[in-house]
Short mmCIF file of C-alpha atoms in Angstrom, two decimals:
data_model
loop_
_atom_site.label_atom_id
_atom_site.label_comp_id
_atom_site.label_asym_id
_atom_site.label_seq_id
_atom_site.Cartn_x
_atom_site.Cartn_y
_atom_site.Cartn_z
CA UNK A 1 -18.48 16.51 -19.66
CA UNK A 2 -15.97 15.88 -22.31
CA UNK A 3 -15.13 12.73 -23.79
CA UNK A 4 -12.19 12.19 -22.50
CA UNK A 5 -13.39 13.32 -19.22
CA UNK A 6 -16.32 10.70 -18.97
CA UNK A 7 -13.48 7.78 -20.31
CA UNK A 8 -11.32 8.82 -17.13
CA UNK A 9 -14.49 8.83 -14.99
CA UNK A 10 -15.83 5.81 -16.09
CA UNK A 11 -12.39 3.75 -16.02
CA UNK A 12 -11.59 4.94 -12.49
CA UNK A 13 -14.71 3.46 -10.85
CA UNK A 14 -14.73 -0.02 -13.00
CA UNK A 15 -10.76 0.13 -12.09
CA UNK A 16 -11.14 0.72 -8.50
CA UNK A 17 -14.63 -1.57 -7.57
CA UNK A 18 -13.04 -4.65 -9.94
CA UNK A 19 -9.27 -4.17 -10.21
CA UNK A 20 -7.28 -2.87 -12.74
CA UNK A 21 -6.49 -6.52 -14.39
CA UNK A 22 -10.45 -7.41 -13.87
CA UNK A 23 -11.35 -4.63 -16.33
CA UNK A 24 -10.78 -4.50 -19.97
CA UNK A 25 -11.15 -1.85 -22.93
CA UNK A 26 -14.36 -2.93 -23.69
CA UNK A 27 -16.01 -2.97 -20.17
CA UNK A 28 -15.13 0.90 -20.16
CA UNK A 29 -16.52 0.86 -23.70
CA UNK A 30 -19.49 -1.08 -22.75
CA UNK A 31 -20.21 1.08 -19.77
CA UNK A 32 -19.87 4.26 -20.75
CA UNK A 33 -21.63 3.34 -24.23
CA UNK A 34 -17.93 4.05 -26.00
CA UNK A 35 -16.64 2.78 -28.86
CA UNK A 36 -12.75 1.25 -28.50
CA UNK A 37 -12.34 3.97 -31.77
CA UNK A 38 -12.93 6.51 -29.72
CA UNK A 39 -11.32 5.59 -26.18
CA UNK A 40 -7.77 5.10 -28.70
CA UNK A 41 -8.28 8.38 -30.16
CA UNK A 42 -7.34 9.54 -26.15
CA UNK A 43 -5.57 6.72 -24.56
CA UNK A 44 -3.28 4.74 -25.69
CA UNK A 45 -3.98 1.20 -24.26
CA UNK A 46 -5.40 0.52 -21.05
CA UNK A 47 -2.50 1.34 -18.55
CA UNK A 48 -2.55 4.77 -20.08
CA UNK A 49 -6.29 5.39 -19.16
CA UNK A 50 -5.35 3.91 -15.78
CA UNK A 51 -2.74 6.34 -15.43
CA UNK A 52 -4.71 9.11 -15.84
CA UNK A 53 -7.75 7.80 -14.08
CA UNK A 54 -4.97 7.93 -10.57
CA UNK A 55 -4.14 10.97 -11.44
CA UNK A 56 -7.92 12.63 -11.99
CA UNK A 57 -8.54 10.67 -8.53
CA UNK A 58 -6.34 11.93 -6.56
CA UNK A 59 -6.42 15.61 -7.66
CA UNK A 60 -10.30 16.01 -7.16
CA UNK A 61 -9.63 14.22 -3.57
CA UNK A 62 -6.95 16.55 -2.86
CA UNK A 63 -9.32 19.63 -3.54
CA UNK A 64 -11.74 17.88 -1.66
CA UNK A 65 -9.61 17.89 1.22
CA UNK A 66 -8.66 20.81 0.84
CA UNK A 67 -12.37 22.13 1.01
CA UNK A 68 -12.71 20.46 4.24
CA UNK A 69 -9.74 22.13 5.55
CA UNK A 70 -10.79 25.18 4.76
CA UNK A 71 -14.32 24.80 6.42
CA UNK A 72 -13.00 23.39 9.63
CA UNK A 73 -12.70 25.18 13.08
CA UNK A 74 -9.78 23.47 14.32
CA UNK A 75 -7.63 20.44 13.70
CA UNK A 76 -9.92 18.25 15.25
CA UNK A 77 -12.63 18.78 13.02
CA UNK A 78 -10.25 18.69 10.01
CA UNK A 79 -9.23 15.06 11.10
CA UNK A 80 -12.36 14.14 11.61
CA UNK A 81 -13.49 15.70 8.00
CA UNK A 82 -10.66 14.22 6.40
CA UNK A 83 -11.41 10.55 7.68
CA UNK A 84 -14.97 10.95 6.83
CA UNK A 85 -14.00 11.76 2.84
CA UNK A 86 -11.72 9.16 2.77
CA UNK A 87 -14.21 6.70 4.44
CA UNK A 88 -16.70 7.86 1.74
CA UNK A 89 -14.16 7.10 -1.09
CA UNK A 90 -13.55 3.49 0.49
CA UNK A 91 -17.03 2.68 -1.28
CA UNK A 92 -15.96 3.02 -4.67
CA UNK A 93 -12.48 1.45 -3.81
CA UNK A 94 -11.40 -2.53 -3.26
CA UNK A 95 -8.52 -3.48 -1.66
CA UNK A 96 -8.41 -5.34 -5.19
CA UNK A 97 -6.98 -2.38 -6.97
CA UNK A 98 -3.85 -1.23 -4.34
CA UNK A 99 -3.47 -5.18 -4.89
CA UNK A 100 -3.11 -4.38 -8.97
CA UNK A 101 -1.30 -1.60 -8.28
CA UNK A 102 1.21 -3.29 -6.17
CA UNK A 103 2.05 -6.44 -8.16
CA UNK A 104 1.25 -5.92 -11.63
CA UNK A 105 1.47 -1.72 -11.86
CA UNK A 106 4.59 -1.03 -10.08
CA UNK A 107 5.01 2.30 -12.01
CA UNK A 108 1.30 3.25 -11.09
CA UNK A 109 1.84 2.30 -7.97
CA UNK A 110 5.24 4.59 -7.34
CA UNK A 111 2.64 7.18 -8.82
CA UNK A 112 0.06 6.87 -5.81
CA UNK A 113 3.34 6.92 -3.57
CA UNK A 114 4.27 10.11 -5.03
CA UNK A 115 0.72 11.57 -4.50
CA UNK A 116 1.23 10.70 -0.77
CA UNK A 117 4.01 12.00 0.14
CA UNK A 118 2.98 15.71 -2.16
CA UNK A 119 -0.52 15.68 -0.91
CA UNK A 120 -1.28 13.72 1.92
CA UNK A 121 1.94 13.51 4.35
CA UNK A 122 2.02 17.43 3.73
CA UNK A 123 -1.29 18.22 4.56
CA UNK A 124 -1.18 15.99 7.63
CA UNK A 125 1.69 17.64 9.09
CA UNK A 126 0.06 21.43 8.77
CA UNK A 127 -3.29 19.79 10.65
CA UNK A 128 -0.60 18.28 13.41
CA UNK A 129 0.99 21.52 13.74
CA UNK A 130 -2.31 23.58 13.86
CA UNK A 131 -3.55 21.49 16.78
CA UNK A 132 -0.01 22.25 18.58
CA UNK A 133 -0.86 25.38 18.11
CA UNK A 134 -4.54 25.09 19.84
CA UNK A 135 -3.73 22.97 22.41
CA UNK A 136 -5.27 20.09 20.53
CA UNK A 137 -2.77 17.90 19.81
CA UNK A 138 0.38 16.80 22.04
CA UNK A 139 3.90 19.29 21.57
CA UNK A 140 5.89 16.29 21.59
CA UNK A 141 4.10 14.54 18.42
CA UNK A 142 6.33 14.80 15.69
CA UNK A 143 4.36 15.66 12.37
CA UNK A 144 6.80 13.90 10.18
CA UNK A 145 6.84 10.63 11.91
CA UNK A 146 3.25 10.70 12.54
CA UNK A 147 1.81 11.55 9.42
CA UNK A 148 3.55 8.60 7.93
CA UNK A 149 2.61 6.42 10.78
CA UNK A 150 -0.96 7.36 9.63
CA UNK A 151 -0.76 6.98 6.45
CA UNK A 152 0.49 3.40 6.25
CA UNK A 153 -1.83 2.68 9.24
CA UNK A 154 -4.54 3.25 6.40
CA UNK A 155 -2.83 1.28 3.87
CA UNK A 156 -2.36 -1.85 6.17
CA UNK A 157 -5.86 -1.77 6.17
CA UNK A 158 -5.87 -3.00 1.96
CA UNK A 159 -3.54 -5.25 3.15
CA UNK A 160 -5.57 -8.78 2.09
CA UNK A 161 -2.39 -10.75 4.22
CA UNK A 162 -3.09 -8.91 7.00
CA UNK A 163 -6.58 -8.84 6.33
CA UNK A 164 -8.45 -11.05 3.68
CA UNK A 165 -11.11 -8.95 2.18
CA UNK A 166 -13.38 -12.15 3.01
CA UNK A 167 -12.95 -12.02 6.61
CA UNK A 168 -12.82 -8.44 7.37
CA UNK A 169 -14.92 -5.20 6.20
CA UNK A 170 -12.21 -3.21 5.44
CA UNK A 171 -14.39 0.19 5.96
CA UNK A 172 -14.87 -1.30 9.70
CA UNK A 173 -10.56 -1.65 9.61
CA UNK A 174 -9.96 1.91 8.80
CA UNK A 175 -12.63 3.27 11.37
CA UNK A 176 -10.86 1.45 14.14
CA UNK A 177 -7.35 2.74 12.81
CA UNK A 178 -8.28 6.13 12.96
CA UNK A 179 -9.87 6.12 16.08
CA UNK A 180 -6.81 5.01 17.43
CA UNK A 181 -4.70 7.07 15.88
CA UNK A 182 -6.39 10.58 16.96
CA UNK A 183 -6.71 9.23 20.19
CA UNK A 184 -3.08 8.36 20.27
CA UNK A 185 -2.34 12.04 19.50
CA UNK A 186 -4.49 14.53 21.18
CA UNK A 187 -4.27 16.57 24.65
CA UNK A 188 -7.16 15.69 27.11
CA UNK A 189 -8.89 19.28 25.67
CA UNK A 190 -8.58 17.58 22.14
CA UNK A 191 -9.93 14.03 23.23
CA UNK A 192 -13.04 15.78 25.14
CA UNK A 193 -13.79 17.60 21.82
CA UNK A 194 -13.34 14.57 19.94
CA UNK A 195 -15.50 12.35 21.41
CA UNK A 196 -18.22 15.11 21.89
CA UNK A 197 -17.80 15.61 18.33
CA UNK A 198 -18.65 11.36 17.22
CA UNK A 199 -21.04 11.43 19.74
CA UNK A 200 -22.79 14.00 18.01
CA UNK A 201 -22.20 12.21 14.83
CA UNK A 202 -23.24 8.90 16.04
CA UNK A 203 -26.63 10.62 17.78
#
């Protein structure tokens, strides 16, 4: 791995398990065994390397995605793919960061805003439409509305008013959210092969 490959790495999980403000220059330098020489020879302070630690995240989960796309049979399995990657990414994220991100990284934060809408509304609204097409999902869904409605149904879940990170397990939040969101869409073919697909899961 290059250099500046391993600095983006390494930044990206300090930054998303401890916040961006909770991690300085020479945490990254002290994990990854860096000096700050070398980390300024790539990155010009530390909201630079955050910057591009957003963007390397969100382009390897976007292929990722896109590799469970491709490998699913039908839009139900796709969800359910898609909500499994995410929930495995909600390990190595804290509702600390979108906190960061909100308050003290407003341009960082329009970024993640503008990966939604390119990658994630997008995608969401093919899957929608390809389970129209199977008799999966409900004709009368619309994509637009309901990809958005999905998408800030997983956000409300970082949401430490709504739900302080030392009451609730926020991986626990965003199961319940999805299950109630899939349910809320699907045709009674689509819920029987949803719930024989967790069950299968779950056994």
């Amino acid at each position: 791995m290059e250099i500046k490959d391993n600095i983006t790495v390494i930044s990206d999980r300090l930054f998303r398990k401890f916040g961006i403000r909770g991690v300085t220059v020479d945490d990254i330098c002290s994990e990854g065994g860096i000096s700050k020489k070398t980390i300024y020879m790539y990155f010009k302070d530390k909201h630079s390397i955050a910057k591009n630690s957003i963007d390397y995240y969100n382009t390897n989960l976007y292929n990722q995605i896109k590799i469970v796309i491709n490998n699913s049979s039908n839009s139900i399995g796709a969800l359910i793919g898609i909500s499994k990657k995410f929930r495995e990414t909600l390990y190595d994220t804290t509702p600390l960061f979108i906190h960061d991100l909100k308050k003290y990284h407003p341009d960082l934060y329009k970024m993640t805003q503008d990966y939604k809408e390119k990658l994630f509304y997008k995608t969401l609204q093919n899957i929608i439409n390809t389970g129209k097409e199977e008799g999966l999902i409900r004709d009368n869904i619309n994509e637009e509305i309901t990809s958005k409605l999905r998408v800030e149904m997983i956000e409300s879940g970082f949401n430490q008013d709504v739900f302080p990170l030392k009451k609730f397990d926020f991986r626990e939040i965003q199961n319940i959210s999805f299950d109630l969101f899939i349910r809320g869409i699907v045709t009674n073919s689509g819920l029987s092969m949803y719930e024989d697909i967790i069950k299968n899961i779950h056994d």
